[in-house]
Short mmCIF file of C-alpha atoms in Angstrom, two decimals:
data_model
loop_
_atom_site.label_atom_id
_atom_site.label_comp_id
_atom_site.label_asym_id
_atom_site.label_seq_id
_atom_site.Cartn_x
_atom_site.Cartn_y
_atom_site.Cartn_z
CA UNK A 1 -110.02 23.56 -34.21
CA UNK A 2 -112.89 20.93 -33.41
CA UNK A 3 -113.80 18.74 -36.20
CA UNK A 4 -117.63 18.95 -36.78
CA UNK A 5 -117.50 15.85 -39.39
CA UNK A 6 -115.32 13.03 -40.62
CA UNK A 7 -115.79 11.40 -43.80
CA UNK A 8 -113.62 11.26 -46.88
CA UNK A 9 -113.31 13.45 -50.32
CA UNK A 10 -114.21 10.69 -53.66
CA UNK A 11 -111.86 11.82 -56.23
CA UNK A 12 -112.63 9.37 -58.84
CA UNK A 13 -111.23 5.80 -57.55
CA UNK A 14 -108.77 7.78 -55.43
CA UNK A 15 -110.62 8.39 -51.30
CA UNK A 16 -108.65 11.29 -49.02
CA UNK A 17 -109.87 10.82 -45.42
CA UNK A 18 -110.40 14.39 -44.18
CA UNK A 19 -112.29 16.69 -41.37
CA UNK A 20 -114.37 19.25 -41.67
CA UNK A 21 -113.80 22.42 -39.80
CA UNK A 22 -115.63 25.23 -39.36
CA UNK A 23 -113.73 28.01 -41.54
CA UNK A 24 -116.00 31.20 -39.97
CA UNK A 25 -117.19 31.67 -36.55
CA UNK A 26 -120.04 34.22 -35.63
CA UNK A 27 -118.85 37.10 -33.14
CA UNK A 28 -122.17 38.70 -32.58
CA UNK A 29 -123.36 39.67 -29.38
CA UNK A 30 -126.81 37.52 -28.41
CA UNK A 31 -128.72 38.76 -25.70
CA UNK A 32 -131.44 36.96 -23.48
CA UNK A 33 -135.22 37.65 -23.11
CA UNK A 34 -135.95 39.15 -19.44
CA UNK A 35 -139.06 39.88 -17.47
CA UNK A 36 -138.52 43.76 -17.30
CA UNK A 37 -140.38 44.14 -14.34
CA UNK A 38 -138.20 42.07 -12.58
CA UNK A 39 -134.91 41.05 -14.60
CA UNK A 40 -135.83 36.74 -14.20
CA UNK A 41 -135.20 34.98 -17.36
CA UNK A 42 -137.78 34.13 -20.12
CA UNK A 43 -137.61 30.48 -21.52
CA UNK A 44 -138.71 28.61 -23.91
CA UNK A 45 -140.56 25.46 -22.92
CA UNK A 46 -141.25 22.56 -25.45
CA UNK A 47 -145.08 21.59 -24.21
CA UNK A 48 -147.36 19.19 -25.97
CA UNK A 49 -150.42 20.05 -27.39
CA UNK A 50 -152.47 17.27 -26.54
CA UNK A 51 -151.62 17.10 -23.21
CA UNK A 52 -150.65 20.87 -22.14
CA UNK A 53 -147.47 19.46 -20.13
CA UNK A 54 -143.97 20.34 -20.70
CA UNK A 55 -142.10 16.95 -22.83
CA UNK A 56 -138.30 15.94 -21.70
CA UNK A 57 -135.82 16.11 -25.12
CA UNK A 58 -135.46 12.21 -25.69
CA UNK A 59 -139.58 12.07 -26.10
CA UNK A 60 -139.74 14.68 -28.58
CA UNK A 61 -139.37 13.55 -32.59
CA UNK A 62 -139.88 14.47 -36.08
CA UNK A 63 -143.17 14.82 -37.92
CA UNK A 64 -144.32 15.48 -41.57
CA UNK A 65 -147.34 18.15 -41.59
CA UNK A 66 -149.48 17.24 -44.47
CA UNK A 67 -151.39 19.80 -46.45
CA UNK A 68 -154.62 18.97 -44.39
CA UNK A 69 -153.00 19.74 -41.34
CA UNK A 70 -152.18 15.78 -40.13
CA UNK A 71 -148.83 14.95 -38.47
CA UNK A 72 -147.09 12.10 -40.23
CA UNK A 73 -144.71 10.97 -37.70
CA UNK A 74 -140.72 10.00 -39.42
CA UNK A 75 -138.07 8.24 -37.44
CA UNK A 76 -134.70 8.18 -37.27
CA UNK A 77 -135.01 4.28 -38.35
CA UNK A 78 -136.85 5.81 -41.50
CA UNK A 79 -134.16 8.44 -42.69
CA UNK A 80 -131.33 5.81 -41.84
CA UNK A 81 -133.00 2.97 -44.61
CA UNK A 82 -132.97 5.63 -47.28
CA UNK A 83 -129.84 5.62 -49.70
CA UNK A 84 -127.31 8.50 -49.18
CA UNK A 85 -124.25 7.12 -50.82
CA UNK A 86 -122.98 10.77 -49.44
CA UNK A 87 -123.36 9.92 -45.88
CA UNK A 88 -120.00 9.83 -45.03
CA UNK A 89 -118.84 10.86 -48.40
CA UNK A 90 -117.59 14.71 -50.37
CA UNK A 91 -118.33 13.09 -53.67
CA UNK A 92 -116.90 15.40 -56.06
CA UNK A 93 -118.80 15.14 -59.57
CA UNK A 94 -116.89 17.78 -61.75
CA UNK A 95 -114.60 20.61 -62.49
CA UNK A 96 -115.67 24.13 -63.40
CA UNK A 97 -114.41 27.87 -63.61
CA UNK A 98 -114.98 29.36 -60.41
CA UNK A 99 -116.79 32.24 -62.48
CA UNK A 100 -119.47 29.58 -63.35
CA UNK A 101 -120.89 29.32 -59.47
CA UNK A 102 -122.90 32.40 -59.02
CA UNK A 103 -122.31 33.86 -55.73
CA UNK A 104 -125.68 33.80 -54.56
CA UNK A 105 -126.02 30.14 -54.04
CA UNK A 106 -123.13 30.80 -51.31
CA UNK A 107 -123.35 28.94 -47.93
CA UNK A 108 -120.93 28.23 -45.08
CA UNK A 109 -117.57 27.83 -45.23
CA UNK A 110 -115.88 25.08 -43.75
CA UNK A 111 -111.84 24.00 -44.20
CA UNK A 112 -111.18 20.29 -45.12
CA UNK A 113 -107.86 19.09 -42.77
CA UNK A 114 -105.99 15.63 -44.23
CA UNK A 115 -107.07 12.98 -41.38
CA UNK A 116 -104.16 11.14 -40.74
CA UNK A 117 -100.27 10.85 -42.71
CA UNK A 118 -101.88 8.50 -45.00
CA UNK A 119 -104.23 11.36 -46.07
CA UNK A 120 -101.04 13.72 -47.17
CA UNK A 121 -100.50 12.57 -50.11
CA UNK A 122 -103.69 12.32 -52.19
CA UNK A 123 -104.72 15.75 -49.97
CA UNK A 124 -101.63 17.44 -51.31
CA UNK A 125 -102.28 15.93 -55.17
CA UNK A 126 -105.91 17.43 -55.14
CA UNK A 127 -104.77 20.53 -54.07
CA UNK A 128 -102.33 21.19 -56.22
CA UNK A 129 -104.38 20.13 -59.22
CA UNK A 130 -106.84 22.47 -58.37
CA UNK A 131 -104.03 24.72 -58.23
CA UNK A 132 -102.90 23.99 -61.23
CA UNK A 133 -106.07 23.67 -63.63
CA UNK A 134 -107.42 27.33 -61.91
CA UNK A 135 -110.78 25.72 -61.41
CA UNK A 136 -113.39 24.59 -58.59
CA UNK A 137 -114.71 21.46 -57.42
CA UNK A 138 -118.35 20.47 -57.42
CA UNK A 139 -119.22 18.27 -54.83
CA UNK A 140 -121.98 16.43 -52.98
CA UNK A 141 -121.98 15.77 -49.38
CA UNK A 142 -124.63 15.25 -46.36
CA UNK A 143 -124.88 16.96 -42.90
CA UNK A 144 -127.15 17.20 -40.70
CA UNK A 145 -129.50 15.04 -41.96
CA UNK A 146 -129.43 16.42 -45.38
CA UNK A 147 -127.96 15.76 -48.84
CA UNK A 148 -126.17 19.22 -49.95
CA UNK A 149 -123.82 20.73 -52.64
CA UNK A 150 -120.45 22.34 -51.99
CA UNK A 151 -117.77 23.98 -54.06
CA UNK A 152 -114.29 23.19 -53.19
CA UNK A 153 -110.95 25.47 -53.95
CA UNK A 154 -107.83 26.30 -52.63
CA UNK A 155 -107.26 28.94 -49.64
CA UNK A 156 -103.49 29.34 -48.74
CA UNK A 157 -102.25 25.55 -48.88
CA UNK A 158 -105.91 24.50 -47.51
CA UNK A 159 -108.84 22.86 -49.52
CA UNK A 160 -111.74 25.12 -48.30
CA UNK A 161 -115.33 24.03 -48.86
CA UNK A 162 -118.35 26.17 -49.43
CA UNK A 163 -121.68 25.09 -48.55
CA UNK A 164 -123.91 25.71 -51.85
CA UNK A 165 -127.62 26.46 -52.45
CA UNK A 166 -129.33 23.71 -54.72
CA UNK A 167 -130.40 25.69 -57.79
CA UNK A 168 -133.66 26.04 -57.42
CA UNK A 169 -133.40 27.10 -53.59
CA UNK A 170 -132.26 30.85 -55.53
CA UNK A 171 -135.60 32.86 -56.23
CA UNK A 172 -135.72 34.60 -59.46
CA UNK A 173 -135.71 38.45 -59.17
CA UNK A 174 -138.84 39.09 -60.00
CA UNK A 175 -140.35 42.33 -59.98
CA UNK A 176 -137.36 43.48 -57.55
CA UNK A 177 -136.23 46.16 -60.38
CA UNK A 178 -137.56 49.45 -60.12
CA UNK A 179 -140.65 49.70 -62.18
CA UNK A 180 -139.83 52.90 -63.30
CA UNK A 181 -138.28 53.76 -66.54
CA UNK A 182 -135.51 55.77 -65.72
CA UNK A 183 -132.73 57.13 -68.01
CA UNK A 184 -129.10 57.84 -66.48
CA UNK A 185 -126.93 60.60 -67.85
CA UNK A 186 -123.50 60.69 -69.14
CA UNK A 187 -122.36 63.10 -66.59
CA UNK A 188 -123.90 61.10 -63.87
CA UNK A 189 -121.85 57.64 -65.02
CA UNK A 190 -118.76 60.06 -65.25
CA UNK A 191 -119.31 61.15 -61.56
CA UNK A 192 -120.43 57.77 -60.22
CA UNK A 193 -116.83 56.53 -61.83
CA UNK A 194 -114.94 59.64 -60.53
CA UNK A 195 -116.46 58.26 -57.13
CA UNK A 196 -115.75 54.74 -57.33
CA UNK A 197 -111.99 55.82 -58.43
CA UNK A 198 -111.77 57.92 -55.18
CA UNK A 199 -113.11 55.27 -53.03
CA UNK A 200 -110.13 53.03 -54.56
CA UNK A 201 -109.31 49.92 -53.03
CA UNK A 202 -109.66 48.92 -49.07
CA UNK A 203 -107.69 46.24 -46.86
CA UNK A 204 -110.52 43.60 -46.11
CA UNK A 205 -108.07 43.44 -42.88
CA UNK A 206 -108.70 46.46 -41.96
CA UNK A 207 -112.76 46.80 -41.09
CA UNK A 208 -114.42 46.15 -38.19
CA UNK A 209 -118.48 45.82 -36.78
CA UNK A 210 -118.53 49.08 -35.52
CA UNK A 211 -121.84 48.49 -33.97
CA UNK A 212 -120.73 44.89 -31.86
CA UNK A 213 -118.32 47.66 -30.71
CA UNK A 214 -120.74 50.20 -29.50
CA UNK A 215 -122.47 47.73 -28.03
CA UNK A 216 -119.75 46.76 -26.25
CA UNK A 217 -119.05 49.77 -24.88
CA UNK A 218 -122.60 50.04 -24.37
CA UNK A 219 -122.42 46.50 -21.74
CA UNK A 220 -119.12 47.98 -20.07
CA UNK A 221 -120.83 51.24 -19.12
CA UNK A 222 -123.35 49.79 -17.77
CA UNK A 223 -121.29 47.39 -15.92
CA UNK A 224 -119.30 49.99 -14.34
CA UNK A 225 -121.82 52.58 -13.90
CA UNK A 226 -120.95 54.96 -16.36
CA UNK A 227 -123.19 57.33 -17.83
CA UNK A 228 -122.13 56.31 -22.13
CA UNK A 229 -122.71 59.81 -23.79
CA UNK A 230 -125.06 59.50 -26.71
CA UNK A 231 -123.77 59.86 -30.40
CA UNK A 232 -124.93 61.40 -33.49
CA UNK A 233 -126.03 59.25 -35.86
CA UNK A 234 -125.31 60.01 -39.83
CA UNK A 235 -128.54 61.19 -41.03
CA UNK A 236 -129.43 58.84 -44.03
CA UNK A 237 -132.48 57.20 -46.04
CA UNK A 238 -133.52 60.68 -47.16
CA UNK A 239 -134.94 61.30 -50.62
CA UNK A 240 -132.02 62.62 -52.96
CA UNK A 241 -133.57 65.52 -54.68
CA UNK A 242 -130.11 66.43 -56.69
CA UNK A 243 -128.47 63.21 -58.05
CA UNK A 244 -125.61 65.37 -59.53
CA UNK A 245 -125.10 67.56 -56.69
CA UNK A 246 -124.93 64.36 -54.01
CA UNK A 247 -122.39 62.69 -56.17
CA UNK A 248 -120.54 65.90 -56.72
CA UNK A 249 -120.53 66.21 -52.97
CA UNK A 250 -119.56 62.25 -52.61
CA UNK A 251 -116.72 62.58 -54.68
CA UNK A 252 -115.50 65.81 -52.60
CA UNK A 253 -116.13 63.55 -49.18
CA UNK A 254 -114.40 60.60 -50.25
CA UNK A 255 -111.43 62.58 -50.99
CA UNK A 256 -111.11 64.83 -47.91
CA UNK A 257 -111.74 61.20 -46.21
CA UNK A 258 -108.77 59.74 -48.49
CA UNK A 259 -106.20 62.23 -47.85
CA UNK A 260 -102.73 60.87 -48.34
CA UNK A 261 -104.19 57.40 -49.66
CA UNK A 262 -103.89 56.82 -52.75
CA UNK A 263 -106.16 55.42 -55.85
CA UNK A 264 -106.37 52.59 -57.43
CA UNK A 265 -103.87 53.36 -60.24
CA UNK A 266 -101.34 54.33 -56.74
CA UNK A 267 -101.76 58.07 -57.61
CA UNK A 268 -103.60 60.45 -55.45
CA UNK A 269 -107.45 60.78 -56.64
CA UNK A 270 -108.13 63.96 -58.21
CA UNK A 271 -111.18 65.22 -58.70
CA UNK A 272 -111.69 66.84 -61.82
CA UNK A 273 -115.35 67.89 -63.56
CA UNK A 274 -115.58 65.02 -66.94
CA UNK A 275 -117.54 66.40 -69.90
CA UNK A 276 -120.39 63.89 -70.80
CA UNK A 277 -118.95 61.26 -73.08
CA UNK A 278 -122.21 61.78 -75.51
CA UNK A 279 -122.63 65.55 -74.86
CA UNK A 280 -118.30 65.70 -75.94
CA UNK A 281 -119.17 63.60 -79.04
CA UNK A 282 -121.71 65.93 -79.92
CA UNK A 283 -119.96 69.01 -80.02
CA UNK A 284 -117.08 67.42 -82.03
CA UNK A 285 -119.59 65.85 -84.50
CA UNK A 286 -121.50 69.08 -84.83
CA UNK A 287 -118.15 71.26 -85.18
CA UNK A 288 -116.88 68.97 -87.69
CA UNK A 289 -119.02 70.09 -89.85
CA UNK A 290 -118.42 74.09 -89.57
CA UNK A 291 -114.46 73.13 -89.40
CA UNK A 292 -115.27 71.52 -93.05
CA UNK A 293 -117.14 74.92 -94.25
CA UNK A 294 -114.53 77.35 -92.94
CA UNK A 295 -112.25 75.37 -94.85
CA UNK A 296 -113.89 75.39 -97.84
CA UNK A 297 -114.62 79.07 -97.61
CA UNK A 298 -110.73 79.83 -97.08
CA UNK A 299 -109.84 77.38 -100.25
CA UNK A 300 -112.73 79.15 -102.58
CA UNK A 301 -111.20 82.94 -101.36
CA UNK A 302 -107.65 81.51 -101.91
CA UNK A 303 -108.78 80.34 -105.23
CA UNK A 304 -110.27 83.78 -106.07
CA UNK A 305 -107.30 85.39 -104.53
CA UNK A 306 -105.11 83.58 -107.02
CA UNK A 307 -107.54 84.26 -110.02
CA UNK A 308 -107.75 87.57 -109.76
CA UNK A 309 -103.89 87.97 -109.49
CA UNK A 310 -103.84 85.90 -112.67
CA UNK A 311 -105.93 88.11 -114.37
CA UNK A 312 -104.08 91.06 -113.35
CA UNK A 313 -101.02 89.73 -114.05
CA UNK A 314 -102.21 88.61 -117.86
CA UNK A 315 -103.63 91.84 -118.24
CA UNK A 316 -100.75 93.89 -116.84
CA UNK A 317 -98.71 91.57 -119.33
CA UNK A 318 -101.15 92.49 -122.32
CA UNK A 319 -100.54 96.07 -121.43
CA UNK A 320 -96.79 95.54 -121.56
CA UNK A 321 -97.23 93.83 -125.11
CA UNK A 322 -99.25 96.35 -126.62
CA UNK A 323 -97.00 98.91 -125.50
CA UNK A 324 -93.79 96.96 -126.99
CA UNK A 325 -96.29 96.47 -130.34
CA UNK A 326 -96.72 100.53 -130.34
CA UNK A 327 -92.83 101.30 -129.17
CA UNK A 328 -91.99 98.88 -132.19
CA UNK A 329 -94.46 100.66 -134.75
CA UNK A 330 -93.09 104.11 -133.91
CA UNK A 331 -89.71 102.97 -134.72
CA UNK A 332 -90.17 101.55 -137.59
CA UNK A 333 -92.22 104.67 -139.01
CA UNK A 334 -89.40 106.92 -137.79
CA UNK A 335 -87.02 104.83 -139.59
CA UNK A 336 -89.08 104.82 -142.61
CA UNK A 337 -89.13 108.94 -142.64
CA UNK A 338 -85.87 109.17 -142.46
CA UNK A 339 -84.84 106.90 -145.13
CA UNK A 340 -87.25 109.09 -147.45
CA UNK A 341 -85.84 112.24 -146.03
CA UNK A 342 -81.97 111.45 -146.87
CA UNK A 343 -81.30 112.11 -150.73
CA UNK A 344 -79.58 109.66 -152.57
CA UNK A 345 -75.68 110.41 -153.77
CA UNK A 346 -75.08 110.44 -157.11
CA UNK A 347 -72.72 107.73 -158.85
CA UNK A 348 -70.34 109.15 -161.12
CA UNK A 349 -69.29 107.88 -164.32
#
């Protein structure tokens, strides 16, 4: 791959010679402006203003446009006398999570190649502390005429460098968020997770621009003389009137989609209806209570159960002990008569 720069990396008193690659390359398809009438190309033509005539490339410079409209012309001899100690230089100024560098600020990509054997060793020791510590390096570096920021980190056994927005290049989201006060369901988070588990994973490897490839197809038919037949496109952009019904009917797509793939978890994604996490802790909050009353109700009618056996047995036992009480009584008067009844022998002398 062509090196687009050559400088060094500053990693505190120690200096890595390296080259900077480009790590992405763009494979969309450009087209050219025609006349339509006639097919001859449209260009662009850099003409002067002043003078109405067309200006060769090593006459044209740079100007400043000041707020009143005025051109303040800037040289190259200008930008060359001001200081850019990163001219040449990836000056890396500190270590940080990589969670820390918000995504947004995200530029280019470039990889960083060791320029020369000499470069193998402290290339190699950089790497593998970055390795090592899990973090990313924050650097400064120009191109193109500018001063920038980068991130570096480790891809494979390559230091890769991202170009990164200066902070205040990111706009604040202002006013972006829906206006609208909105209030999202249980069973619709439940459903939007059910979908999202479906969905599962994907092999990055594995899509494609499936429009550079109609187009494609598009340029070959014509090329050949081939009529392309037209295809549907997936209606989309419509208002969804049902929220639950669309994600009910997501879910079900993403599945007959799936088929044998599997889930994240490596199961096969079921789809199963989920009770709303609030509406479920409802019901078991409000049943508690009525659990707590039926058992209270069966412990007071035990309770009385058991009472009134005790009574009946104490009074069942009462009965019994009156009845001895008479039995005895009876006896004893019975004995008594018979006692008097029996005459008494006489002694004799």
């Amino acid at each position: 791959m062509r090196s687009i720069w050559n400088g060094a990396i500053s990693f505190g008193l120690v200096s890595i010679p390296i080259k900077l690659v480009n790590a992405t390359e763009n494979h969309s398809i450009s087209f050219r402006q025609i006349h339509t009438t006639d097919g001859g190309r449209v260009r662009y033509r850099k003409v002067c203003e002043l003078e109405g005539e067309e200006i060769p490339t090593h006459e044209i410079g740079k100007g400043y446009e000041d707020a009143d409209g005025s051109i303040i012309p800037i040289t190259d001899a200008d930008l060359a006398a001001l200081p850019l100690p990163t001219a040449k230089t990836i000056e890396i100024v500190a270590f940080v999570p990589a969670a820390s560098i918000d995504p947004l600020q995200m530029d280019a990509a470039y990889y960083l190649s060791a320029n020369g054997v000499p470069a193998a060793k402290p290339y190699t020791l950089l790497r593998e502390a970055l390795k090592r510590s899990e973090k990313v390096a924050v650097a400064k570096y120009a191109l193109r005429g500018r001063e920038r920021l980068g991130m570096l980190r480790v891809v494979d056994d390559v230091i890769a460098m991202h170009g990164l927005l200066w902070p205040d290049e990111i706009r604040a989201p202002d006013s972006v968020a829906p206006d609208t006060k909105v209030t999202v369901r249980e069973a619709e988070l439940d459903l939007a997770d059910a979908l999202m588990d479906t969905l599962g994973e994907v092999d990055m490897d594995s899509l494609h621009d499936d429009y550079r490839e109609a187009v494609e197809a598009l340029i070959a038919s014509k090329v050949s003389g081939e009529e392309l037949a037209p295809q549907a496109t997936p209606a989309g952009g419509g208002k969804v009137i049902d929220l639950m019904a669309a994600l009910e009917n997501s879910v079900r797509a993403a599945k007959e989609a799936r088929g044998g793939e599997t889930s994240r978890s490596g199961e096969h994604a079921e789809v199963t209806s989920l009770p709303a996490r609030k509406a479920h802790r409802a019901r078991k909050s409000a049943a508690a209570p009525k659990q707590t009353g039926a058992k209270k109700s069966t412990s007071t009618a035990k309770k009385t159960m058991a009472k009134k056996a005790t009574t009946s047995t104490s009074k069942a036992t009462s009965k019994t002990a009156s009845a001895t009480k008479s039995t005895q009584k009876a006896t004893q008067k019975s004995t008594a008569a018979k006692k008097t009844a029996t005459p008494r022998k006489r002694t004799s002398a």
